[in-house]
Every structure is written in C-alpha cells, then in structure tokens.
CSV table of C-alpha atoms in Angstrom, one decimal:
chain,number,residue,atom,x,y,z
A,1,MET,CA,-92.5,115.4,50.9
A,2,SER,CA,-92.1,113.2,47.9
A,3,THR,CA,-91.2,114.3,44.3
A,4,ASN,CA,-93.8,114.2,41.4
A,5,ASN,CA,-92.6,110.4,40.6
A,6,GLY,CA,-93.2,109.0,43.9
A,7,ASN,CA,-89.6,109.0,44.9
A,8,VAL,CA,-88.3,110.7,48.2
A,9,LEU,CA,-85.0,110.4,47.5
A,10,GLU,CA,-83.0,110.9,44.2
A,11,VAL,CA,-79.5,110.5,44.3
A,12,ARG,CA,-77.4,111.0,40.3
A,13,ASP,CA,-73.8,110.5,39.8
A,14,LEU,CA,-73.0,111.0,43.7
A,15,ARG,CA,-68.8,110.9,43.8
A,16,THR,CA,-67.3,111.3,47.5
A,17,TYR,CA,-63.3,111.2,47.4
A,18,PHE,CA,-60.9,111.4,50.3
A,19,GLN,CA,-57.4,113.2,49.5
A,20,THR,CA,-54.3,111.0,51.4
A,21,GLU,CA,-51.2,110.5,51.7
A,22,ASP,CA,-51.5,107.4,49.3
A,23,GLY,CA,-53.4,109.0,46.6
A,24,THR,CA,-56.8,109.9,46.1
A,25,VAL,CA,-59.4,107.7,47.3
A,26,LYS,CA,-62.5,107.0,45.5
A,27,ALA,CA,-64.4,106.3,47.9
A,28,VAL,CA,-68.1,106.7,46.1
A,29,ASP,CA,-67.5,106.8,43.2
A,30,GLY,CA,-70.7,107.6,40.6
A,31,ILE,CA,-73.5,106.3,42.2
A,32,SER,CA,-77.4,106.4,41.3
A,33,PHE,CA,-80.4,105.2,42.5
A,34,ASP,CA,-83.8,106.3,44.1
A,35,LEU,CA,-85.9,105.7,47.2
A,36,LYS,CA,-89.8,105.4,46.7
A,37,ARG,CA,-92.0,107.1,49.6
A,38,GLY,CA,-92.3,104.3,52.0
A,39,GLU,CA,-90.1,101.7,51.0
A,40,THR,CA,-87.1,100.3,52.4
A,41,LEU,CA,-84.1,99.9,50.5
A,42,GLY,CA,-80.8,97.9,51.3
A,43,ILE,CA,-77.4,98.6,50.5
A,44,VAL,CA,-75.2,95.8,51.2
A,45,GLY,CA,-71.4,94.9,50.2
A,46,GLU,CA,-68.2,94.3,52.1
A,47,SER,CA,-66.9,96.3,54.4
A,48,GLY,CA,-64.9,99.4,52.5
A,49,SER,CA,-67.1,99.4,49.5
A,50,GLY,CA,-68.7,102.6,50.4
A,51,LYS,CA,-71.9,102.3,51.9
A,52,SER,CA,-71.6,104.0,55.0
A,53,VAL,CA,-69.7,106.8,53.1
A,54,THR,CA,-72.7,106.6,50.8
A,55,ASN,CA,-75.0,108.1,53.7
A,56,LEU,CA,-72.8,110.2,55.2
A,57,SER,CA,-72.6,112.0,51.7
A,58,ILE,CA,-76.7,112.5,51.4
A,59,ILE,CA,-76.9,113.9,55.1
A,60,ARG,CA,-73.8,116.2,54.8
A,61,LEU,CA,-71.4,114.9,57.0
A,62,ILE,CA,-68.1,113.8,55.3
A,63,PRO,CA,-65.2,115.3,57.1
A,64,THR,CA,-63.4,118.2,54.9
A,65,PRO,CA,-60.7,117.8,55.0
A,66,PRO,CA,-60.0,115.2,54.2
A,67,GLY,CA,-63.4,114.2,52.0
A,68,GLU,CA,-65.4,116.1,49.5
A,69,ILE,CA,-68.1,116.0,47.5
A,70,VAL,CA,-66.7,115.9,44.2
A,71,SER,CA,-69.9,115.8,42.5
A,72,GLY,CA,-73.4,114.7,41.7
A,73,GLU,CA,-76.9,115.4,43.3
A,74,VAL,CA,-79.0,114.7,46.3
A,75,ARG,CA,-83.2,115.9,45.6
A,76,PHE,CA,-85.3,115.2,48.4
A,77,GLY,CA,-88.2,117.2,48.7
A,78,GLY,CA,-87.7,119.2,45.3
A,79,GLN,CA,-84.3,120.4,46.7
A,80,ASP,CA,-80.8,119.4,46.0
A,81,LEU,CA,-78.9,119.0,49.3
A,82,LEU,CA,-75.7,119.5,48.0
A,83,LYS,CA,-76.0,123.0,47.2
A,84,LEU,CA,-77.9,124.0,50.2
A,85,SER,CA,-76.4,126.3,52.9
A,86,GLU,CA,-74.8,124.7,56.4
A,87,SER,CA,-77.5,126.5,58.2
A,88,GLU,CA,-80.2,125.1,55.9
A,89,ILE,CA,-78.9,121.0,55.9
A,90,ARG,CA,-79.1,121.5,59.5
A,91,LYS,CA,-82.9,122.0,59.2
A,92,ILE,CA,-83.2,119.2,57.3
A,93,ARG,CA,-80.7,116.7,59.3
A,94,GLY,CA,-82.3,115.5,62.1
A,95,ARG,CA,-86.0,116.7,61.5
A,96,ARG,CA,-87.0,115.6,58.4
A,97,ILE,CA,-84.0,113.1,57.9
A,98,ALA,CA,-82.5,111.0,60.7
A,99,MET,CA,-79.8,108.3,60.8
A,100,VAL,CA,-79.2,105.6,63.2
A,101,PHE,CA,-75.4,105.2,63.8
A,102,GLN,CA,-73.8,101.8,63.9
A,103,ASP,CA,-72.6,102.2,67.4
A,104,PRO,CA,-74.9,103.9,70.0
A,105,MET,CA,-72.2,104.0,72.5
A,106,SER,CA,-69.7,106.4,70.6
A,107,SER,CA,-73.0,108.1,69.1
A,108,LEU,CA,-74.7,109.2,73.1
A,109,ASN,CA,-72.6,111.7,74.7
A,110,PRO,CA,-71.5,109.5,77.7
A,111,PHE,CA,-71.7,112.4,80.5
A,112,MET,CA,-74.9,113.5,79.3
A,113,LYS,CA,-78.3,112.3,80.4
A,114,ILE,CA,-80.8,110.3,78.0
A,115,SER,CA,-83.4,112.4,78.6
A,116,ARG,CA,-81.0,115.3,77.9
A,117,GLN,CA,-80.2,114.0,74.5
A,118,LEU,CA,-83.2,113.2,73.3
A,119,MET,CA,-85.0,116.2,74.3
A,120,GLU,CA,-82.5,118.4,72.6
A,121,THR,CA,-83.6,117.4,69.4
A,122,THR,CA,-87.6,117.9,69.6
A,123,GLN,CA,-86.5,121.2,71.2
A,124,LEU,CA,-84.8,122.3,68.6
A,125,HIS,CA,-86.7,121.2,65.4
A,126,LEU,CA,-90.4,121.0,67.1
A,127,GLY,CA,-90.0,124.3,69.2
A,128,HIS,CA,-90.8,122.1,72.9
A,129,THR,CA,-91.0,123.1,75.5
A,130,LYS,CA,-88.9,121.6,78.3
A,131,ARG,CA,-91.8,119.8,79.9
A,132,GLU,CA,-93.0,119.1,76.1
A,133,ALA,CA,-89.8,117.7,75.4
A,134,ARG,CA,-89.4,115.6,78.2
A,135,GLU,CA,-93.0,113.9,77.7
A,136,HIS,CA,-92.3,113.2,74.0
A,137,ALA,CA,-89.0,111.7,75.0
A,138,ILE,CA,-90.8,109.5,77.7
A,139,LYS,CA,-93.4,108.8,75.2
A,140,MET,CA,-90.5,107.4,72.6
A,141,LEU,CA,-88.5,105.2,74.8
A,142,GLU,CA,-92.2,103.6,75.2
A,143,THR,CA,-93.0,103.1,71.5
A,144,VAL,CA,-89.2,101.9,71.2
A,145,GLY,CA,-89.8,99.2,74.0
A,146,ILE,CA,-88.0,100.7,77.0
A,147,PRO,CA,-89.2,99.1,79.9
A,148,GLU,CA,-90.6,102.0,83.0
A,149,ALA,CA,-89.3,104.4,80.6
A,150,ARG,CA,-90.6,107.3,83.3
A,151,ASP,CA,-88.2,106.0,85.9
A,152,ARG,CA,-84.7,105.5,83.3
A,153,ILE,CA,-85.1,108.2,81.1
A,154,ASP,CA,-82.7,110.2,83.2
A,155,SER,CA,-80.2,107.8,83.3
A,156,TYR,CA,-76.5,108.0,81.3
A,157,PRO,CA,-75.7,105.2,78.0
A,158,HIS,CA,-73.6,103.1,80.3
A,159,GLU,CA,-76.5,102.2,82.4
A,160,PHE,CA,-78.1,101.1,79.5
A,161,SER,CA,-77.2,97.5,77.8
A,162,GLY,CA,-76.0,97.7,73.7
A,163,GLY,CA,-79.8,96.7,72.8
A,164,MET,CA,-81.2,99.0,74.7
A,165,ARG,CA,-79.0,102.1,73.9
A,166,GLN,CA,-79.8,101.3,70.0
A,167,ARG,CA,-83.4,101.3,71.2
A,168,VAL,CA,-82.6,105.3,72.3
A,169,MET,CA,-80.7,105.9,69.0
A,170,ILE,CA,-83.8,105.0,67.5
A,171,ALA,CA,-86.0,106.8,69.4
A,172,MET,CA,-84.0,110.1,68.9
A,173,ALA,CA,-83.9,109.3,65.3
A,174,LEU,CA,-87.2,109.1,65.1
A,175,SER,CA,-89.0,111.6,67.6
A,176,CYS,CA,-89.4,113.9,65.1
A,177,GLU,CA,-91.1,111.7,62.7
A,178,PRO,CA,-88.5,112.0,59.4
A,179,GLU,CA,-89.6,111.3,56.0
A,180,LEU,CA,-86.0,109.3,55.6
A,181,LEU,CA,-84.6,107.2,58.1
A,182,ILE,CA,-80.8,106.2,57.4
A,183,ALA,CA,-80.0,103.0,59.4
A,184,ASP,CA,-76.4,102.7,59.3
A,185,GLU,CA,-75.8,98.7,60.2
A,186,PRO,CA,-77.8,99.4,63.2
A,187,THR,CA,-77.2,95.4,64.8
A,188,THR,CA,-73.4,95.2,63.8
A,189,ALA,CA,-72.4,95.5,67.8
A,190,LEU,CA,-75.2,93.6,68.9
A,191,ASP,CA,-76.0,89.6,69.4
A,192,VAL,CA,-78.2,88.1,67.0
A,193,THR,CA,-81.3,87.2,69.1
A,194,ILE,CA,-81.2,91.7,70.0
A,195,GLN,CA,-80.3,92.3,65.9
A,196,ALA,CA,-84.0,90.1,65.3
A,197,GLN,CA,-85.7,92.7,68.0
A,198,ILE,CA,-83.9,95.7,66.6
A,199,LEU,CA,-84.8,94.9,63.2
A,200,GLU,CA,-88.5,94.4,63.9
A,201,LEU,CA,-88.5,97.2,65.9
A,202,ILE,CA,-87.5,99.3,62.7
A,203,LYS,CA,-89.8,97.3,60.5
A,204,THR,CA,-92.8,98.1,62.7
A,205,LEU,CA,-91.9,101.5,62.9
A,206,LYS,CA,-91.7,102.0,59.6
A,207,SER,CA,-95.5,100.5,58.8
A,208,VAL,CA,-96.9,102.7,61.0
A,209,THR,CA,-94.7,106.2,60.3
A,210,GLY,CA,-94.7,105.9,56.8
A,211,THR,CA,-91.1,106.3,56.9
A,212,SER,CA,-88.9,106.2,53.9
A,213,VAL,CA,-85.8,103.4,55.2
A,214,ILE,CA,-82.2,103.5,53.6
A,215,LEU,CA,-80.7,100.1,55.6
A,216,VAL,CA,-77.4,99.7,55.4
A,217,SER,CA,-75.2,96.0,55.9
A,218,HIS,CA,-72.8,93.9,54.9
A,219,ASP,CA,-75.2,90.9,55.6
A,220,LEU,CA,-77.4,89.7,52.7
A,221,GLY,CA,-79.4,87.6,55.6
A,222,VAL,CA,-80.0,90.8,57.9
A,223,VAL,CA,-81.5,92.8,54.9
A,224,ALA,CA,-83.7,89.8,52.9
A,225,GLY,CA,-86.9,90.4,54.7
A,226,MET,CA,-86.3,94.4,55.6
A,227,THR,CA,-86.1,95.8,51.9
A,228,ASP,CA,-88.0,96.4,49.1
A,229,HIS,CA,-84.8,96.6,46.9
A,230,LEU,CA,-81.6,96.5,46.9
A,231,ILE,CA,-77.9,98.3,45.9
A,232,VAL,CA,-75.0,96.0,46.0
A,233,MET,CA,-71.7,97.8,45.8
A,234,TYR,CA,-67.8,97.0,45.8
A,235,ALA,CA,-65.2,99.7,45.6
A,236,GLY,CA,-67.3,102.7,45.4
A,237,LYS,CA,-69.5,101.8,42.6
A,238,VAL,CA,-73.0,100.4,42.4
A,239,PHE,CA,-72.5,96.5,41.2
A,240,GLU,CA,-76.2,95.4,41.2
A,241,GLN,CA,-79.6,96.9,41.8
A,242,ALA,CA,-83.1,95.0,41.7
A,243,PRO,CA,-85.8,94.2,43.6
A,244,THR,CA,-85.0,92.1,46.8
A,245,ARG,CA,-87.0,88.7,45.7
A,246,ASP,CA,-85.3,89.2,41.8
A,247,LEU,CA,-82.0,89.7,43.2
A,248,PHE,CA,-82.0,86.5,45.7
A,249,ALA,CA,-83.8,84.4,43.1
A,250,THR,CA,-81.8,85.5,40.2
A,251,PRO,CA,-78.6,87.9,40.7
A,252,GLY,CA,-76.9,88.9,37.2
A,253,ASN,CA,-73.7,90.1,38.7
A,254,PRO,CA,-70.8,87.3,39.9
A,255,TYR,CA,-69.9,89.5,42.8
A,256,THR,CA,-73.7,89.2,44.3
A,257,LYS,CA,-73.3,85.4,43.8
A,258,GLY,CA,-70.3,85.4,46.2
A,259,LEU,CA,-72.2,87.7,48.8
A,260,LEU,CA,-74.9,84.9,48.7
A,261,ARG,CA,-72.6,82.0,49.1
A,262,SER,CA,-71.2,83.4,52.0
A,263,VAL,CA,-74.6,83.4,53.8
A,264,PRO,CA,-74.3,80.3,56.2
A,265,ASP,CA,-76.9,77.7,55.0
A,266,PRO,CA,-78.2,75.6,58.1
A,267,THR,CA,-79.1,72.7,55.7
A,268,ASP,CA,-75.6,72.1,54.8
A,269,GLU,CA,-74.9,69.1,56.7
A,270,GLN,CA,-70.8,69.7,56.1
A,271,GLY,CA,-71.4,73.4,57.8
A,272,LYS,CA,-68.7,74.5,54.7
A,273,LEU,CA,-68.7,78.3,54.7
A,274,TYR,CA,-67.9,79.8,51.3
A,275,GLN,CA,-65.5,82.5,51.1
A,276,ILE,CA,-64.9,84.7,47.9
A,277,PRO,CA,-61.1,84.5,47.6
A,278,GLY,CA,-58.6,87.5,47.6
A,279,GLN,CA,-59.1,90.9,49.6
A,280,PRO,CA,-60.9,93.9,48.7
A,281,PRO,CA,-59.4,96.5,46.1
A,282,ASP,CA,-57.3,99.6,47.5
A,283,VAL,CA,-59.5,102.0,45.9
A,284,ALA,CA,-56.5,104.2,46.0
A,285,HIS,CA,-55.1,102.4,43.9
A,286,LEU,CA,-57.7,100.6,41.9
A,287,PRO,CA,-56.6,98.2,39.1
A,288,PRO,CA,-57.6,98.9,35.3
A,289,GLY,CA,-60.3,97.4,33.9
A,290,CYS,CA,-63.3,95.9,36.5
A,291,PRO,CA,-62.2,96.3,39.9
A,292,PHE,CA,-63.5,92.6,41.0
A,293,ALA,CA,-61.9,91.2,38.3
A,294,PRO,CA,-59.1,90.0,40.4
A,295,ARG,CA,-61.5,87.9,42.1
A,296,CYS,CA,-63.8,87.0,40.1
A,297,GLU,CA,-64.1,83.3,39.0
A,298,ARG,CA,-65.9,84.3,35.8
A,299,ALA,CA,-63.1,87.2,34.7
A,300,GLU,CA,-61.3,86.6,31.3
A,301,GLU,CA,-58.8,88.9,29.2
A,302,LEU,CA,-61.8,91.5,28.8
A,303,CYS,CA,-62.5,92.2,32.7
A,304,HIS,CA,-58.5,92.9,33.3
A,305,ARG,CA,-58.7,95.4,30.5
A,306,GLU,CA,-62.0,97.4,30.5
A,307,PHE,CA,-64.4,98.6,32.6
A,308,PRO,CA,-67.4,97.2,32.5
A,309,PRO,CA,-71.2,98.4,31.2
A,310,PHE,CA,-74.0,98.8,34.0
A,311,VAL,CA,-76.6,96.1,31.8
A,312,GLN,CA,-80.2,96.2,32.3
A,313,LEU,CA,-81.2,93.2,32.4
A,314,THR,CA,-84.8,93.7,33.9
A,315,ALA,CA,-87.0,96.7,34.1
A,316,GLU,CA,-85.7,97.4,37.6
A,317,HIS,CA,-82.5,95.2,37.5
A,318,PHE,CA,-79.4,96.5,36.7
A,319,SER,CA,-75.4,95.0,36.9
A,320,LEU,CA,-72.2,96.1,36.5
A,321,CYS,CA,-70.7,93.1,34.3
A,322,HIS,CA,-69.6,92.2,31.2
A,323,PHE,CA,-70.8,88.8,31.6
A,324,ALA,CA,-74.4,90.4,33.2
A,325,SER,CA,-76.6,88.4,30.8
A,326,GLU,CA,-75.0,85.3,30.9
A,327,VAL,CA,-74.5,85.5,34.6
A,328,TYR,CA,-78.5,86.5,35.1
A,329,GLU,CA,-79.3,83.1,32.6
A,330,LYS,CA,-77.8,80.7,34.6
A,331,SER,CA,-79.0,82.1,38.0
A,332,GLN,CA,-82.5,81.5,36.1
A,333,ALA,CA,-81.8,78.1,34.8
A,334,GLU,CA,-80.7,77.1,38.7
A,335,ALA,CA,-83.8,78.9,40.0
A,336,ARG,CA,-86.3,76.6,37.9
A,337,PRO,CA,-87.2,73.4,39.9
C-alpha cells in the first residue's frame, strides 16, 4: 500500500539517541527521506554514520535502554509506525516490512532447523498450517537458488555456507511478500563472487514481486547498479541525497567525492587507493560547525564555526555543505568531455 503521492515510506526528522557513560550519542540526528513503491533506495556511508540505526528505528528494533527514538515520523501505509503499540508493530514487522541482516549466522538460530525458522514466519503472519508452511518454505528456498531444497530444508544453519545462509535469510524475509525489504549490508561477510550473486538475486526478486527496497552499504560500488536513489550519511546526518546516476556523475558534497575516490579503479595502473584523511567523529562529542570539517579538503573557518545548510542543487539533488553549489559546479565541469 503506497501513499497518495506514490511513496511507500516517508521518514521525517527521525532522531535516535543512545545514552552512554560518555554522553548522548546522536546516532541518527534529524534525517528525512521518501521511498516510492517499486524503487530501491541506497543508504551509504562509513561505519558509524547511522545507516543501520536508521533502519532499525524504522522497524522499531532499537534496544531501549540505552537507545531511544526521541522524535520524528515514519509513515508507512498511512500509519506512523512510531505511534503504534508493540503488538501492532509486530503485525507489520516480518509481514509487510522485512529485514535481511548483514550476518546471517547471528540472525539464524543455530539450534533450530532451517525448516522451523522459515515455517514460523508464514504460520504466524499468513495463518499457514504446518504442511502449507513447509511446502511454502521449500518453494522459497528454490526461489532463492538453494539446490535440492526439499532434501536440505531440515538442515541446521551451520550446514550451509555463508552465501547459502544469506539466501535463507532472503527467503525468510520474502516469505510473506513484504511491501518493503530492508537489506542491511547483506553482502559484507561474503566473497566477491557470492556478493554479486546475492545482489543479483535481490534485484531479480524485486522486479518479480514489486517490493520496494532499502539497501544499506558502506561501499558505493555495491549500490551503483542496484539503486534508483542514494542517501549519503555521515555522523547521523544526511550529507547528500540524489538520484543514483546524478550523485555518481556530479556529486555536490566533499564527503561524497571522497567516498567516490575511495572506490578502487581497475584502470589505474599505479593502483593507488585514495583514503579520506582522519577518522570519523565521535558522535557523542561532535565538533562545532560541520562534523566533516576536520577531514575536509575544502573546509574554511566558516565550516568549523557554523553548521552547514541543506542546499537544493536540482529538483531531487540536495547537499549539506556551505560550498555545495561550488562543489556541484566543479563536478559538472569535470564530467564534461
């Protein structure tokens, strides 16, 4: 079910904080975005930028304490998910919104057979009988490319390879044909060949089912051919937001340009890999001004003093930077033949 304007999900001013001994960690600090039905949104950024916390907040899986969603709206199917009771959100989680986590070994119960873990989902949400649930589980394993699914369905997670376990997680997530699939770094623990297979599987299943997808990654190369729109996060903030093609062709933020330069270039004979200088900030003790300023090659005194505005560069392209227009125009000049 999408909203009247075609959005399946609308996030507004979402803030999720954690109380720690070192102070308040603003893991997600006022982010907003829309996701249209049938589209794939990529969320990228370095580790600790707030990508995973954003998606855990959407489906209300933030551990409380120490975490708390302090403000914002997450509108899905005409409802604000943040205002639902625990029993109401459980009916949506796993049924209409499903999530694939980055480590299938810790997400699957090692003491339960794959069959039982798959069957529980459809018995709970779809009212399947035990026999119906088992047949559906076998069908889902076949859909995600598990060979000899009928013979292997009663295996335990440790009897599958990493790639196969991730396929099981995807089968479980798609069992109820959700309207939204959140894939949180689904290929991080896999080798390059299996990565490509898993990404292609998600892409194929999305085209068949029409499911909207949020794909989380720290690797811009992974999301390049998978997404329609991209959000670049840093220190709990959205630093840049644009259609994928536009963001790759003409980035409007120094941080995004740094991430793009960090992607290995197979045509570079010297093989030198660019690295953004410095380290990501401590989000419990952010510096005044722009949080990226201490690492930014373009930063001036203004950047260290004042928080940057969110500049609209085109109808769908936004950048959090004092010099966003300048960076964007320079990118345009570099993109011209």
